[in-house]
PDB file of C-alpha atoms in Angstrom:
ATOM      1  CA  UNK A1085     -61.406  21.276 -26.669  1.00  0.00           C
ATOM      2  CA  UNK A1086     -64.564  18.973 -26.842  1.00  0.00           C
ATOM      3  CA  UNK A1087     -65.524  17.190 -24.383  1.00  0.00           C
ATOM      4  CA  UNK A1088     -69.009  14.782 -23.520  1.00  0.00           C
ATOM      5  CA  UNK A1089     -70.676  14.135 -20.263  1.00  0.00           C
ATOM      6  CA  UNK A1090     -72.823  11.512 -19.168  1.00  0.00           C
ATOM      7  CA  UNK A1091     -74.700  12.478 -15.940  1.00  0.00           C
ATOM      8  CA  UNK A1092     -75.948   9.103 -14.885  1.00  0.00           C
ATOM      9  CA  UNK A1093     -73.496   6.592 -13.775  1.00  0.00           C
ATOM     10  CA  UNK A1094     -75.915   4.136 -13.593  1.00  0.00           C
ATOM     11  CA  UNK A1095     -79.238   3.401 -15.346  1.00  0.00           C
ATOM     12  CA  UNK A1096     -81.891   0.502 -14.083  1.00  0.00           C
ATOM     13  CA  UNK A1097     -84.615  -0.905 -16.452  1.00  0.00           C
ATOM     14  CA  UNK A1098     -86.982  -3.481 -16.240  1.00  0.00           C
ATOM     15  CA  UNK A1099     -86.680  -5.948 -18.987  1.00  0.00           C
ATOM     16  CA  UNK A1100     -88.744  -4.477 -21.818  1.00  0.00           C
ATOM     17  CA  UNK A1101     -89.447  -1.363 -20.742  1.00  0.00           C
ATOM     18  CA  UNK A1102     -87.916   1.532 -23.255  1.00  0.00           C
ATOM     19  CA  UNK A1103     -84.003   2.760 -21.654  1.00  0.00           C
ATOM     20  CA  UNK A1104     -82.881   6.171 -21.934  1.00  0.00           C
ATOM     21  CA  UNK A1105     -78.438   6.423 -21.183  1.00  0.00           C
ATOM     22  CA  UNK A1106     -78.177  10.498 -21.438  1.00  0.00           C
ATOM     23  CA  UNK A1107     -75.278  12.080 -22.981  1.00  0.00           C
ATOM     24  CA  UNK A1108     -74.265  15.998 -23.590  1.00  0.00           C
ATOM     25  CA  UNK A1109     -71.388  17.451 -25.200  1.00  0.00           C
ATOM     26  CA  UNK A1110     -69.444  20.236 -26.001  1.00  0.00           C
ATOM     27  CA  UNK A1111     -67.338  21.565 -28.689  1.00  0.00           C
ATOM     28  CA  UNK A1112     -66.474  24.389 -30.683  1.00  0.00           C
ATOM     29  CA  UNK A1113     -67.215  23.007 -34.239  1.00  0.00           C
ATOM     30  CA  UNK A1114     -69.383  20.258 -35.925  1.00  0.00           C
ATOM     31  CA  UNK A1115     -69.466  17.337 -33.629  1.00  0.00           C
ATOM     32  CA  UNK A1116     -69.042  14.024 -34.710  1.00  0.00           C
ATOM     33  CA  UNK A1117     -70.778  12.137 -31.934  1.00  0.00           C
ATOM     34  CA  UNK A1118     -70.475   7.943 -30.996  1.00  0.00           C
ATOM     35  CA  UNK A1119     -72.274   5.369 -28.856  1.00  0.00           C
ATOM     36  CA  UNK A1120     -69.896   2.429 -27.676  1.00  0.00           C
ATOM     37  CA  UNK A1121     -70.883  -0.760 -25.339  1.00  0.00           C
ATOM     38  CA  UNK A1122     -68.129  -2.471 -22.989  1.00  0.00           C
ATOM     39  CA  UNK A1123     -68.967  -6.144 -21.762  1.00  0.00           C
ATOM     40  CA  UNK A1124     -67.781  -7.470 -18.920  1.00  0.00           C
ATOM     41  CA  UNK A1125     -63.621  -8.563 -20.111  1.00  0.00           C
ATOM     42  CA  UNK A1126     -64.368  -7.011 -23.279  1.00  0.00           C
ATOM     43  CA  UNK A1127     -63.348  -3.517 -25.686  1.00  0.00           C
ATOM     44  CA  UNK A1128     -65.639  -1.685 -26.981  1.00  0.00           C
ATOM     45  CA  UNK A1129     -68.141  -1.983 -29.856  1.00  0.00           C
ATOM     46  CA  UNK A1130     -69.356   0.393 -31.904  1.00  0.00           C
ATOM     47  CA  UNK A1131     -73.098   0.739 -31.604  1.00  0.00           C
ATOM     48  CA  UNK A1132     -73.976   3.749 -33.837  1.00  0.00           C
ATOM     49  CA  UNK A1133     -72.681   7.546 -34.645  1.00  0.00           C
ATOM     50  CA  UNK A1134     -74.113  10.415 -36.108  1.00  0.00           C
ATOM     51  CA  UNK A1135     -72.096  12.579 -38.809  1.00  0.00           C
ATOM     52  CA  UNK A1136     -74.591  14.858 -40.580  1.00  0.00           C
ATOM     53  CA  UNK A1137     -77.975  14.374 -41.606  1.00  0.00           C
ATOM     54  CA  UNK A1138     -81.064  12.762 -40.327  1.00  0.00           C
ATOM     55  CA  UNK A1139     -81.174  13.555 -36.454  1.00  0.00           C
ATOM     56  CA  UNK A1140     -82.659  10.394 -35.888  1.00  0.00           C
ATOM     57  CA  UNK A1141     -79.415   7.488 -36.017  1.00  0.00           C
ATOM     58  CA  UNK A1142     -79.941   3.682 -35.941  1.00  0.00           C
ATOM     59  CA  UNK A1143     -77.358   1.352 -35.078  1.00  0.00           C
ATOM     60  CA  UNK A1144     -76.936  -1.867 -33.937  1.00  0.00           C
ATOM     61  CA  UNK A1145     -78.778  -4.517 -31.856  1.00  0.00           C
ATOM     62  CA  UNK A1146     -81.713  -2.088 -32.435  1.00  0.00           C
ATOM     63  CA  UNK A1147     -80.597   1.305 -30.495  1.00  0.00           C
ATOM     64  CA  UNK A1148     -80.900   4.504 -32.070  1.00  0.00           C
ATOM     65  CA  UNK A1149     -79.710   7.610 -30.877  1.00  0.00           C
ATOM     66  CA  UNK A1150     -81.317  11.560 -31.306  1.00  0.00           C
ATOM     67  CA  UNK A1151     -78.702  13.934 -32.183  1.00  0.00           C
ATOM     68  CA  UNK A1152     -80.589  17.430 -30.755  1.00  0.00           C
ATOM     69  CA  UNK A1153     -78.223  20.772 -31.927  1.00  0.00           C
ATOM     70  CA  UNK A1154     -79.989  23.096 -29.246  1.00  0.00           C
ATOM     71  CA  UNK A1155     -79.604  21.072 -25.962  1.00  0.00           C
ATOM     72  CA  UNK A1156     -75.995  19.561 -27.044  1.00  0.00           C
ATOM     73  CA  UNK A1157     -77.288  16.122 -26.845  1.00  0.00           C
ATOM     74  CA  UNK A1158     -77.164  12.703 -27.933  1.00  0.00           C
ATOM     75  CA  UNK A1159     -78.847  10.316 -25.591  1.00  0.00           C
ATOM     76  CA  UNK A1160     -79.005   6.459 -26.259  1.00  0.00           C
ATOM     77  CA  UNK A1161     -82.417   4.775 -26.674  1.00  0.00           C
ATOM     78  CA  UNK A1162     -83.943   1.474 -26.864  1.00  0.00           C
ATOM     79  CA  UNK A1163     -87.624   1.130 -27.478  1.00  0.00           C
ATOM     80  CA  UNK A1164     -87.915  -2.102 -25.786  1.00  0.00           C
ATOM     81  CA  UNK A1165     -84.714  -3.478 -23.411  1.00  0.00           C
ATOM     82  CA  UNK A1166     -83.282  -6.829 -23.001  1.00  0.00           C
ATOM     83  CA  UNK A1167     -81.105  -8.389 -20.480  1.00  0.00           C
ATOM     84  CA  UNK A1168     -78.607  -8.963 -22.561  1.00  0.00           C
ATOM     85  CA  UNK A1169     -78.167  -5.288 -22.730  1.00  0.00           C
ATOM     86  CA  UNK A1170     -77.239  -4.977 -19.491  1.00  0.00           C
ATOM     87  CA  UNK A1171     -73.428  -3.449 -19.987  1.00  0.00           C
ATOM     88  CA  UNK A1172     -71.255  -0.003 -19.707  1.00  0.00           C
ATOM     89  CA  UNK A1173     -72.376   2.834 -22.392  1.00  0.00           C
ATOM     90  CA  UNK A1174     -69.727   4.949 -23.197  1.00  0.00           C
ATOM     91  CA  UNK A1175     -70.691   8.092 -25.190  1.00  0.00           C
ATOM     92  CA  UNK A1176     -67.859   9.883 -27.634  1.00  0.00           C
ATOM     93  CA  UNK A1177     -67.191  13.208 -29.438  1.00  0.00           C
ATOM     94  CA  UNK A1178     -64.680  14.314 -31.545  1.00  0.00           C
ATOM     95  CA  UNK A1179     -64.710  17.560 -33.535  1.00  0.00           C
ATOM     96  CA  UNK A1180     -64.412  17.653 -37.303  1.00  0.00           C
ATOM     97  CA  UNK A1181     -61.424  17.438 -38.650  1.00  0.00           C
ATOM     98  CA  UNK A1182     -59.698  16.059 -35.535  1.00  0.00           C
ATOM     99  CA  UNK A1183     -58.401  12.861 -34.438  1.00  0.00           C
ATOM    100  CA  UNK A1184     -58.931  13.405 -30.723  1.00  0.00           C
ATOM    101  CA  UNK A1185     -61.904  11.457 -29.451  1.00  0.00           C
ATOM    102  CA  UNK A1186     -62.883  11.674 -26.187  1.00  0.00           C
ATOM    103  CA  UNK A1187     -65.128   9.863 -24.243  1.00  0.00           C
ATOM    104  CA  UNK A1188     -67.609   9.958 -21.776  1.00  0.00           C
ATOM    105  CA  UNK A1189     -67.189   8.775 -17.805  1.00  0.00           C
ATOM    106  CA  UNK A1190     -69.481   5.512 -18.518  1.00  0.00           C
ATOM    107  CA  UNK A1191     -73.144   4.882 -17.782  1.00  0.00           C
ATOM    108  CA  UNK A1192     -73.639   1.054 -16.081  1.00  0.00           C
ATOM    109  CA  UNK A1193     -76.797  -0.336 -17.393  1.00  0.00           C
ATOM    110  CA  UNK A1194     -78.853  -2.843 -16.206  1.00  0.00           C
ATOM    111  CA  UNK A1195     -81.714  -4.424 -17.063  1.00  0.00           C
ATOM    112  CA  UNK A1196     -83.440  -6.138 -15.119  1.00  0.00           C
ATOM    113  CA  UNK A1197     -85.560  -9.734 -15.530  1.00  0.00           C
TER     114      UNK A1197
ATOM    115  CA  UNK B 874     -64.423  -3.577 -39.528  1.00  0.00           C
ATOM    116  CA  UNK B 875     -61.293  -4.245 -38.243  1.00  0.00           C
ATOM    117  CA  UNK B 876     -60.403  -7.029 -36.342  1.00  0.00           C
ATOM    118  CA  UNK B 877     -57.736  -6.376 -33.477  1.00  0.00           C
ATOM    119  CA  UNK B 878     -55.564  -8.757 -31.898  1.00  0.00           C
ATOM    120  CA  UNK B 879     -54.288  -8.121 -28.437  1.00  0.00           C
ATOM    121  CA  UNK B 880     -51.747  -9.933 -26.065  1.00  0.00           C
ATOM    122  CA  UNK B 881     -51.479 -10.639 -23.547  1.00  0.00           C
ATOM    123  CA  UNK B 882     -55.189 -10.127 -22.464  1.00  0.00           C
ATOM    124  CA  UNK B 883     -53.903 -10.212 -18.601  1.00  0.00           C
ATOM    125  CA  UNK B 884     -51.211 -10.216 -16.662  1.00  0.00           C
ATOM    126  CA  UNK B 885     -49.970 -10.035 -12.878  1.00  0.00           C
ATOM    127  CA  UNK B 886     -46.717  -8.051 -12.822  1.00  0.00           C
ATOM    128  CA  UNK B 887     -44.330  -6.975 -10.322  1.00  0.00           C
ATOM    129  CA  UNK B 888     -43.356  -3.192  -9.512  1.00  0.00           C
ATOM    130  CA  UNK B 889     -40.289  -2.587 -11.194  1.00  0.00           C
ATOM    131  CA  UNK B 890     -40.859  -4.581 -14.688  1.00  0.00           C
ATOM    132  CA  UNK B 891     -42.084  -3.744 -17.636  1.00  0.00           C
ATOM    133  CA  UNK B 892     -44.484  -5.056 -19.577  1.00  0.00           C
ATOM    134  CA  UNK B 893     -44.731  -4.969 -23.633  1.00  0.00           C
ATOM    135  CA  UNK B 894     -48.187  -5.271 -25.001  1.00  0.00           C
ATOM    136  CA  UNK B 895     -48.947  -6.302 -28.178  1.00  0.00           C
ATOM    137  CA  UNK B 896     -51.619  -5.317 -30.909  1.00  0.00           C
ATOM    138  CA  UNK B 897     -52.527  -6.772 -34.376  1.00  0.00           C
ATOM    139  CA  UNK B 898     -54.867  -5.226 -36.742  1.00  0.00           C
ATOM    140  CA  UNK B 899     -56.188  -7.464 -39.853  1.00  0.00           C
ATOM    141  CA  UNK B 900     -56.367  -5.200 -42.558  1.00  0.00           C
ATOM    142  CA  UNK B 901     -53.566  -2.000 -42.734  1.00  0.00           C
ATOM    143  CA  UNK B 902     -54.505   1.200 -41.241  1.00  0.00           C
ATOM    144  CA  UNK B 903     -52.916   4.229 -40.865  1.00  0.00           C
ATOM    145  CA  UNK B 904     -53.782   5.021 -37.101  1.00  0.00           C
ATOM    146  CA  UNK B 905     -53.303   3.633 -34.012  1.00  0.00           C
ATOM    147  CA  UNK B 906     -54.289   4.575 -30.644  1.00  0.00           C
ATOM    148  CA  UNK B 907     -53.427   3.516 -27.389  1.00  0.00           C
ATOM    149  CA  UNK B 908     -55.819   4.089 -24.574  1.00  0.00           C
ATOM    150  CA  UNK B 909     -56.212   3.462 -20.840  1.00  0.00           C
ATOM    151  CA  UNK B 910     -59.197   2.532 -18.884  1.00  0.00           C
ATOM    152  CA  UNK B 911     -58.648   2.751 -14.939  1.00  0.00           C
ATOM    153  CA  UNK B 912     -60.796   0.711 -12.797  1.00  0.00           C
ATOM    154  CA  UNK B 913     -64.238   2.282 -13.013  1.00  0.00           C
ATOM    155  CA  UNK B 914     -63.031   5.425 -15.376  1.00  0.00           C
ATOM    156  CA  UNK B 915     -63.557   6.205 -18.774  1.00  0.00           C
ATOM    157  CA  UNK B 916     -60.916   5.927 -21.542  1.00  0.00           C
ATOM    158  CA  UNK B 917     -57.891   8.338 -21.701  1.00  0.00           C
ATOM    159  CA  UNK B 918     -55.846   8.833 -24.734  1.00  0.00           C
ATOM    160  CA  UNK B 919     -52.232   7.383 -24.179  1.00  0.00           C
ATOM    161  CA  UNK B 920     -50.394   8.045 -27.975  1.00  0.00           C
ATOM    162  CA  UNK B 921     -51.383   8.018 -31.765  1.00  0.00           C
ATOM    163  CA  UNK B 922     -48.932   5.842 -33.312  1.00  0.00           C
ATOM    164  CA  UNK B 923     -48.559   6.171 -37.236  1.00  0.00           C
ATOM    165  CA  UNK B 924     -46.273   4.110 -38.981  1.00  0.00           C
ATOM    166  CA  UNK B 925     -42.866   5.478 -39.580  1.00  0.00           C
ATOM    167  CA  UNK B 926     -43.385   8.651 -37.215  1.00  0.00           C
ATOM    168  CA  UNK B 927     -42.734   9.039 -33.450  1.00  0.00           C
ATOM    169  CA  UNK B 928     -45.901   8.722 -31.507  1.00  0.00           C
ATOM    170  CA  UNK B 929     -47.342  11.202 -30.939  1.00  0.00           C
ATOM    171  CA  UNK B 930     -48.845  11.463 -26.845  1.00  0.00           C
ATOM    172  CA  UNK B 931     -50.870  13.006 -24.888  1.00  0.00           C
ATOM    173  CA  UNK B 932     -50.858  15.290 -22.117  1.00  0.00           C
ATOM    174  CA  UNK B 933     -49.563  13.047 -18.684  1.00  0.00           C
ATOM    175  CA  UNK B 934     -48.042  10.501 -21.259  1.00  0.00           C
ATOM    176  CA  UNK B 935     -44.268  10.186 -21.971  1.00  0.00           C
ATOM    177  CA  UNK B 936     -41.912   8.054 -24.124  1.00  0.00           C
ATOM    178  CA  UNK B 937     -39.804   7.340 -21.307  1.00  0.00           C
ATOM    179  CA  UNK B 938     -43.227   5.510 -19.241  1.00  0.00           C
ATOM    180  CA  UNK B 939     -45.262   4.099 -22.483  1.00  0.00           C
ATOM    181  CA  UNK B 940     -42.789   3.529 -25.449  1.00  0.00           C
ATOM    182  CA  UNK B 941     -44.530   2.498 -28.127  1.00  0.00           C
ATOM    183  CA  UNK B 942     -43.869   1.151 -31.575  1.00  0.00           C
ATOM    184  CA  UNK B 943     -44.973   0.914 -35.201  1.00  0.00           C
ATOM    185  CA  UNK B 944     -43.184  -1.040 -37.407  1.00  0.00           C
ATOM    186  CA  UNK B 945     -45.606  -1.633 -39.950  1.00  0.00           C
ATOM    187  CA  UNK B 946     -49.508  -0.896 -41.076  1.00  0.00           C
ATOM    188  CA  UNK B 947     -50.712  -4.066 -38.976  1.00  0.00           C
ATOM    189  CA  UNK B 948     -49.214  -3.951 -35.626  1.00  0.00           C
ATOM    190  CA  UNK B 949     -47.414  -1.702 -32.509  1.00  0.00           C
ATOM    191  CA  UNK B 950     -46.603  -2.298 -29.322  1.00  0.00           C
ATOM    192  CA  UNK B 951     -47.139  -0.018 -25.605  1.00  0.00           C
ATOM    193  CA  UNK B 952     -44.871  -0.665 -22.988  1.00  0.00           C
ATOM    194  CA  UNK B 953     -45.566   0.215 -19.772  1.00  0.00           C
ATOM    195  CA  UNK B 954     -41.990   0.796 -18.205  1.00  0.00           C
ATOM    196  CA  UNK B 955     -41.278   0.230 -14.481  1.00  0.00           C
ATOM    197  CA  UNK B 956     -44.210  -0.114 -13.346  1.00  0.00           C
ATOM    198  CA  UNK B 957     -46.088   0.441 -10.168  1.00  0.00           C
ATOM    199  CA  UNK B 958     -49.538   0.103  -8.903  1.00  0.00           C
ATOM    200  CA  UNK B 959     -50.410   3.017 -10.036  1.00  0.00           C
ATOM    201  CA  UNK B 960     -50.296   1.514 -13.927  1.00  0.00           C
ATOM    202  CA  UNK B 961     -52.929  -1.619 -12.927  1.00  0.00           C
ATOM    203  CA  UNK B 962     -55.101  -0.847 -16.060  1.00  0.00           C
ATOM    204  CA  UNK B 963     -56.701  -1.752 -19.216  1.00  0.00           C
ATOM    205  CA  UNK B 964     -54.683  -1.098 -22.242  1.00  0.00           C
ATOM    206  CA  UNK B 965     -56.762  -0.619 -24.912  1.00  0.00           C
ATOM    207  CA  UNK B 966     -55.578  -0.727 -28.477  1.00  0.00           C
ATOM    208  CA  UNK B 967     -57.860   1.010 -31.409  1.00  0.00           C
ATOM    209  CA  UNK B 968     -57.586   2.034 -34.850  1.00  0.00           C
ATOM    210  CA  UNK B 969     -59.323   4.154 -37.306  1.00  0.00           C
ATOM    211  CA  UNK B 970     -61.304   2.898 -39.533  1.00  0.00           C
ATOM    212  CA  UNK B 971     -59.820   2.829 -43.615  1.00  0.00           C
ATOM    213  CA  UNK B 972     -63.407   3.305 -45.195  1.00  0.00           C
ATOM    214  CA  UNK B 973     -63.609   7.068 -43.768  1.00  0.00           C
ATOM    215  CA  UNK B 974     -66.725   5.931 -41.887  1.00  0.00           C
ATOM    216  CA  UNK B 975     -64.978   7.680 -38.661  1.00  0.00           C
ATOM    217  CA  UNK B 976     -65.497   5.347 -36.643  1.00  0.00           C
ATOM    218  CA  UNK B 977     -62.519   3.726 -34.017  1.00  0.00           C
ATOM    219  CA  UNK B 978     -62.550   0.036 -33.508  1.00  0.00           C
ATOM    220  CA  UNK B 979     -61.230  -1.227 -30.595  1.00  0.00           C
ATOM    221  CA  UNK B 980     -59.044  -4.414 -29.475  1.00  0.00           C
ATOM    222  CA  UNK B 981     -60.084  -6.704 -26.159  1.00  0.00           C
ATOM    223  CA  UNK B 982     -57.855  -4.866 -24.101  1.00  0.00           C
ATOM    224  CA  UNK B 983     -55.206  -6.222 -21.457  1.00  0.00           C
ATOM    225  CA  UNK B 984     -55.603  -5.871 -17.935  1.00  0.00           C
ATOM    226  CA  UNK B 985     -53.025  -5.068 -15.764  1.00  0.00           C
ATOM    227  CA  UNK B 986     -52.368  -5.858 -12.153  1.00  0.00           C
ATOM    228  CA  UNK B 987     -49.113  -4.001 -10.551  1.00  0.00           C
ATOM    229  CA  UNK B 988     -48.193  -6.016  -7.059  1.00  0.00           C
TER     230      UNK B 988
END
């Protein structure tokens, strides 16, 4: 079964330095892999996902995410971060041809003025 | 993207009752999923609900606790049955996407408190 960890619960940044949220996963197949946000009172929004192709994925509100094959990663980036960002980062897997996603335990990020 | 309508978006309930959430989708989709999201946890997979099946749930997850229902392409309801603190949650409601972008979309959610 496929499952995706994210070994930082919580990630500080200063307000325009780049941010880093770490994810790793694991499954038997071709991963389909997802980035989600949660604001405070909120569901989640899809931010960006990687399929196939280009390892380099760009979503929305300008984070991109590498997909890397050999270290079973996907970690969230931001070249420059905002306070606004500041939120919980969920990332998700599911394996091809399934409908099971599962998510990640949550990274709290927070960016700081 | 779908837009998904969920009620109530909180409520305060005693142990015992049983509380019926609601979720509307804007567009049809064949999918549904509940989820829950314990204070500080990640999502777990309640049920799949299709329309015109039995849900289908997951491991910890039974009929009797989180009936659920799918009358149609655009809505479905979770109950959470007899509750007890325990079950003081978000309920999140999602669905798959109809463009075959795989990607889930997600409603607001409804937060539970069981006294």
């Amino acid at each position: 079964a496929q499952s995706v960890a994210q070994p930082e619960d919580q990630v500080n940044v200063a307000e325009g330095n780049p941010l880093t949220v770490k994810c790793t996963y694991s499954v038997s197949g071709n991963p389909y892999l997802f980035w989600y946000v949660q604001y405070p009172n909120r569901g989640l929004q899809f931010l960006l996902k990687y399929i196939t192709g280009d390892n380099l994925v760009k979503g929305s509100y300008g984070f991109e995410a590498e997909f890397n094959k050999s270290q079973t990663s996907f970690h969230l980036k931001k070249p420059s971060a905002l306070v606004s960002d500041s939120a919980l980062y969920f990332c998700a897997v599911r394996e091809l041809g399934s409908n099971d996603m599962r998510f990640g335990a949550g990274t709290r990020l927070t960016v700081k003025p | 993207s779908a837009v998904i309508s969920q009620k109530p978006s909180r409520d305060i309930c005693q142990r015992g009752t049983s509380l019926t959430i609601q979720c509307q989708v804007d567009s049809q989709v064949t999918m549904m999923f509940w989820y829950r999201q314990q204070p500080g946890q990640s999502l777990t997979l309640i049920a799949t609900a299709n329309q015109g099946s039995e849900a289908t749930y997951e491991s910890g997850f039974v009929i009797d606790k989180f009936p659920i229902s799918r009358p149609n392409l655009t809505f479905s309801t979770l109950t959470v049955s007899n509750m007890s603190p325990e079950d003081s949650s978000i309920y999140l409601c999602s669905v798959e996407s109809q463009e075959g972008l795989n990607i889930q979309y997600f409603g607001a959610g409804t937060r539970l408190s069981v006294l």
